[in-house]
Short mmCIF file of C-alpha atoms and ligand atoms in Angstrom, two decimals:
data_model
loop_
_atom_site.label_atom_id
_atom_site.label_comp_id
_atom_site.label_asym_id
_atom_site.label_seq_id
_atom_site.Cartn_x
_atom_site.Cartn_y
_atom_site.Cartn_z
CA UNK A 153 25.28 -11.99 10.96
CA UNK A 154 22.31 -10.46 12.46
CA UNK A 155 19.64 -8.94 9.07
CA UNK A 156 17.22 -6.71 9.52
CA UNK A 157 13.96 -6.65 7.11
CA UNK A 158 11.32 -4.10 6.42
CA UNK A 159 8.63 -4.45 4.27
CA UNK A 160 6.16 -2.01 3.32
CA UNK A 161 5.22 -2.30 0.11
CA UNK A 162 1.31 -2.58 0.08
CA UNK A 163 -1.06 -2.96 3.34
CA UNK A 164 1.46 -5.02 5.61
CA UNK A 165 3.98 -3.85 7.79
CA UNK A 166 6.61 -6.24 8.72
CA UNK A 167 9.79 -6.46 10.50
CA UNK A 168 12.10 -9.35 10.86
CA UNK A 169 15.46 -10.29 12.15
CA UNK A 170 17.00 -13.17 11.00
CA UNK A 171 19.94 -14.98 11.94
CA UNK A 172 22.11 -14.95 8.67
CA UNK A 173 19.37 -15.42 5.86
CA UNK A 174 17.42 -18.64 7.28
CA UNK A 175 16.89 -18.42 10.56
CA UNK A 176 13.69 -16.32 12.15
CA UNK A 177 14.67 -14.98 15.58
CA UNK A 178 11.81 -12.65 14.85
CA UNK A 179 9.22 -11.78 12.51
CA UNK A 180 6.65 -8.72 13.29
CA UNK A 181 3.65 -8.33 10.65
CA UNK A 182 1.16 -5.74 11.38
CA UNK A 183 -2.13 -6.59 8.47
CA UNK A 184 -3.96 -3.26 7.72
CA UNK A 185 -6.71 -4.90 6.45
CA UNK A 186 -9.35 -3.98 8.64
CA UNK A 187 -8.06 -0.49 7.45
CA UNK A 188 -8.85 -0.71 3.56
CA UNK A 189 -11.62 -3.35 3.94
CA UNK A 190 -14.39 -0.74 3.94
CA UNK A 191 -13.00 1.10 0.76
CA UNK A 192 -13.16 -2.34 -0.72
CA UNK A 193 -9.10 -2.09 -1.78
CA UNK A 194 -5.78 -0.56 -0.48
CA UNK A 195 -6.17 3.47 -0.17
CA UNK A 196 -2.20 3.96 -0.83
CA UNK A 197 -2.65 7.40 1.15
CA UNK A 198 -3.89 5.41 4.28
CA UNK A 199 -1.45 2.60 3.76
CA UNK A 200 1.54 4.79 4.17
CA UNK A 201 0.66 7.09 6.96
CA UNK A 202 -0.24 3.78 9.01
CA UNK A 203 3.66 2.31 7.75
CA UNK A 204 5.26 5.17 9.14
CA UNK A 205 3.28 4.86 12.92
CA UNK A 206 3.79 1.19 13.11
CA UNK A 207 7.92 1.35 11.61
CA UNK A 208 9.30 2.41 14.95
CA UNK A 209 7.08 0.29 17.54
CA UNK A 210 7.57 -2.70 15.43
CA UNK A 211 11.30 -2.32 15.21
CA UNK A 212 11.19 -2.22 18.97
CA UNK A 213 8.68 -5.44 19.28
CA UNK A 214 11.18 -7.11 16.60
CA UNK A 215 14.55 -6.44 18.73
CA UNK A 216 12.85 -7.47 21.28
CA UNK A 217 11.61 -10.90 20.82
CA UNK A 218 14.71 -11.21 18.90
CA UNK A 219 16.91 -10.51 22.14
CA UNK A 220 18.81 -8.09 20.04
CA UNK A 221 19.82 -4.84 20.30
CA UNK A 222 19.70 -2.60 17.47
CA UNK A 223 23.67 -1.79 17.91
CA UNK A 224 23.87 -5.91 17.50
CA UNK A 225 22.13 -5.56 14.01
CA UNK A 226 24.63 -6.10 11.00
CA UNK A 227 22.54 -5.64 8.26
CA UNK A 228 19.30 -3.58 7.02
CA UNK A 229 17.60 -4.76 4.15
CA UNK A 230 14.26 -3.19 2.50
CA UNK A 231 12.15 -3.78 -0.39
CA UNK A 232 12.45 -0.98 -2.78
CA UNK A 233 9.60 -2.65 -5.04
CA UNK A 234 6.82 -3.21 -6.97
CA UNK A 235 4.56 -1.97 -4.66
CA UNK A 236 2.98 1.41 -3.83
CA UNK A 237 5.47 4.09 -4.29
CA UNK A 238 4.45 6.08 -1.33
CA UNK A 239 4.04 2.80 0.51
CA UNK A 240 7.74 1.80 -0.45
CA UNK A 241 9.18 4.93 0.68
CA UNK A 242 8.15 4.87 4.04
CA UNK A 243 10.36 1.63 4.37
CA UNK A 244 12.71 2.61 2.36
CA UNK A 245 13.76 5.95 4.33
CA UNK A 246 13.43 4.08 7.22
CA UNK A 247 15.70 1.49 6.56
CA UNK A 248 18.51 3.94 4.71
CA UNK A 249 18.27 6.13 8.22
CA UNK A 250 18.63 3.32 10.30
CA UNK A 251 21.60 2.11 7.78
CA UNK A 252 23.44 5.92 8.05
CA UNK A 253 22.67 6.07 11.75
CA UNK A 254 24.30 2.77 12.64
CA UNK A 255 26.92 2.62 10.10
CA UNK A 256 25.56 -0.60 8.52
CA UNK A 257 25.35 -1.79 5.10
CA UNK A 258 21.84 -1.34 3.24
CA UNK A 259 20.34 -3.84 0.86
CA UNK A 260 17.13 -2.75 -1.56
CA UNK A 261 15.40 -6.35 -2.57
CA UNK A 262 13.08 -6.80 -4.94
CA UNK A 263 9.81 -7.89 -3.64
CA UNK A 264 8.98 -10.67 -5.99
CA UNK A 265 11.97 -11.99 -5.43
CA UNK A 266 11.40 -12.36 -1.64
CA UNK A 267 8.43 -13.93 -2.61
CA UNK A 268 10.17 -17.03 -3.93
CA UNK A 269 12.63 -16.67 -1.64
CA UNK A 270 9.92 -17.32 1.27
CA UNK A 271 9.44 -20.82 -0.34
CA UNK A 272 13.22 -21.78 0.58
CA UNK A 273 12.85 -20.36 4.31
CA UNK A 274 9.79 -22.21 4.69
CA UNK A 275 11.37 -25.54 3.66
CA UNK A 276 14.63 -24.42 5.64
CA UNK A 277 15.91 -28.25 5.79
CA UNK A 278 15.95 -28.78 2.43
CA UNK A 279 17.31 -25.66 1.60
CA UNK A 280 19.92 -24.83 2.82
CA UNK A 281 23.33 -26.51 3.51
CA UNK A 282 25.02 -27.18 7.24
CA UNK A 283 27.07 -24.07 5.77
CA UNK A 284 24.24 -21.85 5.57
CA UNK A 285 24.70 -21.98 1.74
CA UNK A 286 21.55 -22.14 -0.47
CA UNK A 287 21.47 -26.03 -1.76
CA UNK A 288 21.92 -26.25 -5.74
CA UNK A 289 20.75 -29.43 -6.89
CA UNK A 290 17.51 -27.55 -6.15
CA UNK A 291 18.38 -25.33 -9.05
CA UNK A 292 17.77 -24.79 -12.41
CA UNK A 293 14.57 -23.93 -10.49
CA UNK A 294 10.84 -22.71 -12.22
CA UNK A 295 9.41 -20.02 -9.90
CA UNK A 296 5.84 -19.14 -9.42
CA UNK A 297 4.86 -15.79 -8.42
CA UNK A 298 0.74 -15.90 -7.55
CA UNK A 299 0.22 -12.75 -5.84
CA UNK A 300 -2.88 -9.46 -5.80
CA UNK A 301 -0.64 -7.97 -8.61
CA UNK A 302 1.38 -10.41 -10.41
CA UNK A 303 1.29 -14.02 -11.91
CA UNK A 304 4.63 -14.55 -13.42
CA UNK A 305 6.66 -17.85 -14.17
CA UNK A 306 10.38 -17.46 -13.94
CA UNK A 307 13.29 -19.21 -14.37
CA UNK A 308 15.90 -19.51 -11.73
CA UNK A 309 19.41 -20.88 -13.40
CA UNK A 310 20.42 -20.60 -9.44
CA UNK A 311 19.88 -18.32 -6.55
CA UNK A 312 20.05 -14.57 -7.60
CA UNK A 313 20.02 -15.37 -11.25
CA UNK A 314 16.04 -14.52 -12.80
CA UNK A 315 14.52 -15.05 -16.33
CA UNK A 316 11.12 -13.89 -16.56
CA UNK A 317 9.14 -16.51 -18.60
CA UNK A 318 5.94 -15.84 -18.27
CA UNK A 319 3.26 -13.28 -17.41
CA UNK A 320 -0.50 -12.06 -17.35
CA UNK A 321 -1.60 -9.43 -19.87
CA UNK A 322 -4.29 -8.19 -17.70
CA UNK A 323 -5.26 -10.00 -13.87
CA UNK A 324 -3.09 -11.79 -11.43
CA UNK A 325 -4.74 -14.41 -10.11
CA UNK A 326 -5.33 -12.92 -6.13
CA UNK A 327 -6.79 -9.87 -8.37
CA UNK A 328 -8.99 -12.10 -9.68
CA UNK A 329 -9.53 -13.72 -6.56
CA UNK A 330 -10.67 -10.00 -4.86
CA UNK A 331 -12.86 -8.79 -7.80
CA UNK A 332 -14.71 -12.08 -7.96
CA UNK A 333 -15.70 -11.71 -4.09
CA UNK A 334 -16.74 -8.55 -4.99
CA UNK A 335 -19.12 -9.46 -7.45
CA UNK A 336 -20.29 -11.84 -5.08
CA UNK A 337 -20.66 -9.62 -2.35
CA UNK A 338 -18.13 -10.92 -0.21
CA UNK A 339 -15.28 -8.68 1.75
CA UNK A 340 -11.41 -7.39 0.95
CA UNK A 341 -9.16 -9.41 0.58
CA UNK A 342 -11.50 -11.87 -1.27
CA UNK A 343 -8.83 -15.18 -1.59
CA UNK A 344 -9.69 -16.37 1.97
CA UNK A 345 -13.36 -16.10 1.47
CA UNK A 346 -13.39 -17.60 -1.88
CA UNK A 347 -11.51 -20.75 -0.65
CA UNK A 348 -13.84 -20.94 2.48
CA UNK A 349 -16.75 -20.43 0.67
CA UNK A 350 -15.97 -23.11 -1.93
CA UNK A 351 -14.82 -25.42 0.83
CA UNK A 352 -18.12 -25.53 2.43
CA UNK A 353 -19.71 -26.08 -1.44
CA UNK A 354 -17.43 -29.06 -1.63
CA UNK A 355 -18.07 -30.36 1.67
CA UNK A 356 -22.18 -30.43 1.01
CA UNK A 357 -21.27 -32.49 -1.88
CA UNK A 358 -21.89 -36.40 -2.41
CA UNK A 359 -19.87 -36.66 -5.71
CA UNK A 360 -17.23 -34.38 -7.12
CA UNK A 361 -19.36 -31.36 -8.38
CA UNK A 362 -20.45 -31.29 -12.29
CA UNK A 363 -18.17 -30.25 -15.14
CA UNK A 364 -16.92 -27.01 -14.59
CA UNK A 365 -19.02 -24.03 -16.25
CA UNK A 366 -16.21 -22.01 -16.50
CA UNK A 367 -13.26 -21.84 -19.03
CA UNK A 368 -9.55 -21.23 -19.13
CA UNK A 369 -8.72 -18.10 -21.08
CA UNK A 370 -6.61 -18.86 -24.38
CA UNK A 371 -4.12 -16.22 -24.97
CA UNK A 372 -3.48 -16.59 -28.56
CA UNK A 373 -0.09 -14.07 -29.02
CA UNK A 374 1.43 -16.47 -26.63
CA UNK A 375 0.65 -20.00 -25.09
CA UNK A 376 2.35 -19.54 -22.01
CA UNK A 377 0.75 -16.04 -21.31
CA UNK A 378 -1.94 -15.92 -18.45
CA UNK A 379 -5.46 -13.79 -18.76
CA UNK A 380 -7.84 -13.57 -16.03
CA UNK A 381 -10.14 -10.79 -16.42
CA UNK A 382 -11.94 -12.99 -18.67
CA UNK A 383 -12.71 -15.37 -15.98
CA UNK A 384 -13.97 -12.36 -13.53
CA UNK A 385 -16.28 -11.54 -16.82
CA UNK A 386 -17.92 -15.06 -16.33
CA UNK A 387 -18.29 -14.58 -12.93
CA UNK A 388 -19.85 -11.77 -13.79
CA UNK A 389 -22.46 -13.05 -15.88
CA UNK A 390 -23.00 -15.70 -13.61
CA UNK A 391 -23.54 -13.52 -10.45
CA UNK A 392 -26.26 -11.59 -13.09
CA UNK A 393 -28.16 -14.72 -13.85
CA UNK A 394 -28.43 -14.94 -10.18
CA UNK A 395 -29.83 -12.03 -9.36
CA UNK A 396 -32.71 -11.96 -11.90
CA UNK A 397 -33.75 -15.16 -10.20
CA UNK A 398 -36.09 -14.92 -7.11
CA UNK A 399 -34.17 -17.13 -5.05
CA UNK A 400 -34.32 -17.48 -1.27
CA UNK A 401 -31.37 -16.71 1.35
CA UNK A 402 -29.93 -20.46 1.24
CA UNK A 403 -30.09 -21.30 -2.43
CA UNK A 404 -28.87 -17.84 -3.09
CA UNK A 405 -25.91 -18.91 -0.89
CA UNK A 406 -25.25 -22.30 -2.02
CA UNK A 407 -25.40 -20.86 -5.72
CA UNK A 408 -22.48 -18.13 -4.64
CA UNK A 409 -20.65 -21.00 -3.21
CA UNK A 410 -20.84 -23.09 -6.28
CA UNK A 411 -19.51 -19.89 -8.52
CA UNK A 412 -16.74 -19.59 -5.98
CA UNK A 413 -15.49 -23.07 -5.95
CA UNK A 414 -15.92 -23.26 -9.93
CA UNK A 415 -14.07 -20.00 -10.14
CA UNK A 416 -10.87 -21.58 -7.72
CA UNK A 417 -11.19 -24.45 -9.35
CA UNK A 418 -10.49 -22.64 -12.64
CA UNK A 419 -7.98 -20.79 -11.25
CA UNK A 420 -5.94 -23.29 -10.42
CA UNK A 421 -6.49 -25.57 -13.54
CA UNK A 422 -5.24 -22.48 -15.42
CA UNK A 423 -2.03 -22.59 -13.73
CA UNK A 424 -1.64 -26.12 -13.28
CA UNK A 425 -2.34 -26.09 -17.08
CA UNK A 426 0.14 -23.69 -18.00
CA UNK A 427 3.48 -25.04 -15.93
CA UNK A 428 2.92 -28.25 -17.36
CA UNK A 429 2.90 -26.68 -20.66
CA UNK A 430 6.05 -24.71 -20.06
CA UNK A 431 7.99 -28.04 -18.15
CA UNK A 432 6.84 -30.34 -21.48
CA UNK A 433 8.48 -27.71 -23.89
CA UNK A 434 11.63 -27.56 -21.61
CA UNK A 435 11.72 -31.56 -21.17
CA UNK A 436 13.62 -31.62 -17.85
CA UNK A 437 15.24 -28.74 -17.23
CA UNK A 438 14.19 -27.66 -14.03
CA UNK A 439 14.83 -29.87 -11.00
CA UNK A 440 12.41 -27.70 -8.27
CA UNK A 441 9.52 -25.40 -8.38
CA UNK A 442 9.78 -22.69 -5.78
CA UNK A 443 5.93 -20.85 -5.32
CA UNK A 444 5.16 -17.72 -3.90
CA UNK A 445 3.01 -14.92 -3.00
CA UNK A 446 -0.39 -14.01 -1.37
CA UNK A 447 -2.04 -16.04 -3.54
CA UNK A 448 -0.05 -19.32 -2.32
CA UNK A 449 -1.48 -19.58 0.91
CA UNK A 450 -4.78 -21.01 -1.47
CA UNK A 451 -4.43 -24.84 -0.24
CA UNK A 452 -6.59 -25.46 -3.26
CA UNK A 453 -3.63 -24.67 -5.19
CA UNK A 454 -1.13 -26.12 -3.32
CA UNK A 455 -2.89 -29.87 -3.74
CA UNK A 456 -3.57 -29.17 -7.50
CA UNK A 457 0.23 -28.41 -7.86
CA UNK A 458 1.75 -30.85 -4.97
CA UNK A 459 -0.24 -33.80 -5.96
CA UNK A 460 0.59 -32.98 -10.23
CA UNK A 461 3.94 -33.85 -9.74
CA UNK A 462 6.54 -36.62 -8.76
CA UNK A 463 7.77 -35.13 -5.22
CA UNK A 464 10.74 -37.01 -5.78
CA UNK A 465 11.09 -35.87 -9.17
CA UNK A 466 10.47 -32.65 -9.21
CA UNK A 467 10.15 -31.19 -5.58
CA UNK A 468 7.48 -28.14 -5.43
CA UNK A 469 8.56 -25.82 -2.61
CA UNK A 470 5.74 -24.03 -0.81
CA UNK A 471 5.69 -21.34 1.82
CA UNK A 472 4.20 -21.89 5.01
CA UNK A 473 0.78 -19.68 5.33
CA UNK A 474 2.61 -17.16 7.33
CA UNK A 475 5.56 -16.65 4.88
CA UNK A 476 2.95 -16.99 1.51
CA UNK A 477 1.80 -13.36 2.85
CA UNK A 478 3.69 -10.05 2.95
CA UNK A 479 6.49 -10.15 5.61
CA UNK A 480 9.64 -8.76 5.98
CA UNK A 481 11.40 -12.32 6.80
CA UNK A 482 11.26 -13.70 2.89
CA UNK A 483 13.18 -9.35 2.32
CA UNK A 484 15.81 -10.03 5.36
CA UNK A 485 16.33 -13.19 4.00
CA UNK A 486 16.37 -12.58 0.27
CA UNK A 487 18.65 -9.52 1.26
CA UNK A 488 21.31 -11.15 2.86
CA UNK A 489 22.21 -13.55 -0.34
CA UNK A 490 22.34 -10.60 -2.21
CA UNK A 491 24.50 -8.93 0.04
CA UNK A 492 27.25 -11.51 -0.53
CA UNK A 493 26.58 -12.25 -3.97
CA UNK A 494 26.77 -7.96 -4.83
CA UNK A 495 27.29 -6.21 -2.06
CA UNK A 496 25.47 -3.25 -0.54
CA UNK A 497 23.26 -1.19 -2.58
CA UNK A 498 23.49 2.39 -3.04
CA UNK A 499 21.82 5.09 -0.13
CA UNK A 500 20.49 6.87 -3.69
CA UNK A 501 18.13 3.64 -4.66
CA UNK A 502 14.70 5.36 -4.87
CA UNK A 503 11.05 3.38 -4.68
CA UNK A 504 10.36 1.87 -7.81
CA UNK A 505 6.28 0.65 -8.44
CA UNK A 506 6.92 -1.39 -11.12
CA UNK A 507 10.30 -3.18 -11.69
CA UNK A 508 11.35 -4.60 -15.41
CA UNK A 509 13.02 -7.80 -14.22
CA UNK A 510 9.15 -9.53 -15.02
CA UNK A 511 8.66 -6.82 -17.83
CA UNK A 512 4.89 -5.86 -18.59
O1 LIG B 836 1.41 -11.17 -2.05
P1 LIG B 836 0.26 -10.43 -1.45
O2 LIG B 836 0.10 -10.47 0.06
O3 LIG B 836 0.28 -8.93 -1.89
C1 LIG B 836 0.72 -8.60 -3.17
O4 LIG B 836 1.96 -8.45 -3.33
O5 LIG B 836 -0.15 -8.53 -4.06
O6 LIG B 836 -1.07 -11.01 -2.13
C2 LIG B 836 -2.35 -10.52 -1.79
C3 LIG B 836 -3.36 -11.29 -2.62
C4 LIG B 836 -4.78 -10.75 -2.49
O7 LIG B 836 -5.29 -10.53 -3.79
C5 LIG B 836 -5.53 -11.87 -1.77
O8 LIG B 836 -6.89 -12.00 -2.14
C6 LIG B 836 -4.74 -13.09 -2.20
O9 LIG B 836 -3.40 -12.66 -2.20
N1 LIG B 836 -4.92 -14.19 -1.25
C7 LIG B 836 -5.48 -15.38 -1.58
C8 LIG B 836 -5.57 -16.12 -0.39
N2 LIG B 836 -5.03 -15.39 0.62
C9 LIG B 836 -4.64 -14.20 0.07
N3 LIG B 836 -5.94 -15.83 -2.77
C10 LIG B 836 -6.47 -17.07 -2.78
N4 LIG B 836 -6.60 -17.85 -1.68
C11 LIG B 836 -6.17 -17.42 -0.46
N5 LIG B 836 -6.29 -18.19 0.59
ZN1 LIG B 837 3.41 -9.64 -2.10
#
């Protein structure tokens, strides 16, 4: 069964085709970034006039290096959300008029969903069975979303079945991640730079840098809640110290690069911090973690997380750097197994920005 993605829910445009649900005969991912970058954020105006010039030429790109033909297509799948509404929509009418045009069953996925989805097409061996069916010793699973607008834990009793667990009240982390670059004076998207920047402190180092100046937020309502924005306050603060002192260009640079590889390191203690909270409450429940989202591609986070637990034990599942990112392979994918788990979805599903499955 040939699938069809299309993702358009923030500053990516992607198309996929996919073999079934795990197999990439062609993925298509157009960044905008160089779009937004000078606005310091995503302009949702911009973002959705550049979706609907890039839809049609990608398609074609996508068919092609997927030596298919859009007649051989069996199913479209789009995400219908969270995202940008106006975003969403350009996806979302594409895919429906693609869907009434061809006479092919439509599938609206979720796009956090997808997100943990990626983690299983990235680790397609382990997966999925010779039968194409998702493997279920892998499951009850703990999911990790760590993305520019969410950081939720969620628990997956098996494939298509979600319990939201956990949330932030304010920041996701790759929020976090941008505003602290920011404050730093460092580019959009600010998660790449960050982890550069704080690679090159680490590398300078003899010894493994000084006690960390910053602190994990304590959410008091609720232990398993996440907060950032008070770790972008101490960032802050510290960026404000800095520039009262008359420092030149290279201290001034190192002292950025220490904030930015205190601040990651935070980051990632937080979460680190708060799964094995969640795992030592639920003794052991879950049997694989499955991460996800822009902020994933962080290798920071992936060896604080990888190298916390028993790989044999308790297997963490991470997406390759090109599926931790927006793409329309982790929707084709995630759309298929709900196709045969529920079927089509209905032509009348409208763009949604904010979906209750991880309620605020
Ligand atoms: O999932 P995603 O592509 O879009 C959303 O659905 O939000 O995530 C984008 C976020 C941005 O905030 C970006 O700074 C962050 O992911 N990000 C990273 C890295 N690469 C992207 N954060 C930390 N380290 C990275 N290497
Ligand atoms: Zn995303």
């Amino acid at each position: 069964m040939k699938t069809l993605g299309i993702e358009t829910s923030c500053d990516e445009t992607s198309i996929a085709v996919l073999e079934d649900g795990h197999k990439i005969l062609s993925l298509e991912t157009f960044s905008q970034i160089d779009l937004h970058k000078r606005y310091g954020g995503v302009v949702p105006e911009l973002a959705s006039r550049r979706h609907s010039q890039l839809l049609t030429p990608l398609l074609a790109r996508a068919l092609h290096n997927a030596h298919c033909t859009l007649q051989e297509i069996d199913l479209i799948c789009a995400t219908y959300g969270p995202g940008l509404v106006g975003a969403l929509m350009t996806g979302l009418s594409f895919a429906k008029t693609l869907a009434l045009d061809l006479q092919k069953p439509f599938v609206g996925v979720n796009h956090l969903q997808a997100h943990l989805f990626a983690a299983l097409l990235s680790n397609a061996e382990r997966s999925f069975t010779s039968d194409k069916e998702i493997v279920s010793s892998l499951f009850p699973a703990l999911g990790l979303i760590v993305s520019g607008g969410h950081c939720d834990l969620v628990q997956i009793d098996r494939w298509g079945d979600f319990t939201a667990l956990s949330r932030s009240i304010d920041d996701a982390p790759g929020e976090a991640f941008d505003k602290a670059a920011q404050l730093l004076g460092w580019s959009y998207p600010g998660g790449p730079i960050i982890e550069q920047q704080a690679r090159l402190y680490r590398e300078k180092q003899k010894s493994p840098p000084a006690k960390n100046p910053f602190t994990i937020a304590k959410v008091k309502a609720d232990l398993n809640l996440f907060s950032f924005s008070g770790l972008k306050t101490q960032v802050y603060y510290a960026v404000e110290k800095l520039k009262k002192q008359q420092l030149n260009s290279e201290t001034l640079l190192n002292r950025k690069q220490e904030i930015a590889y205190f601040f990651q390191e935070c980051v990632c203690s937080t979460i680190e911090e708060k799964i094995k909270r969640l795992l030592a409450k639920k003794g052991n429940h879950y049997r694989s973690l499955l991460v996800g989202g822009g902020v994933s591609a962080n290798q920071n986070l992936k060896k604080t997380l990888v190298s916390s637990f028993d790989q044999k034990e308790f297997p963490v599942l991470w997406p390759t750097k090109q599926l931790s990112l927006d793409q329309a392979a982790m929707i084709a994918g995630t759309g298929y197994y709900q196709y045969l788990q529920k079927g089509p979805s209905s032509l009348s599903l409208g763009a949604q920005g904010r979906i209750p499955f991880l309620k605020k």
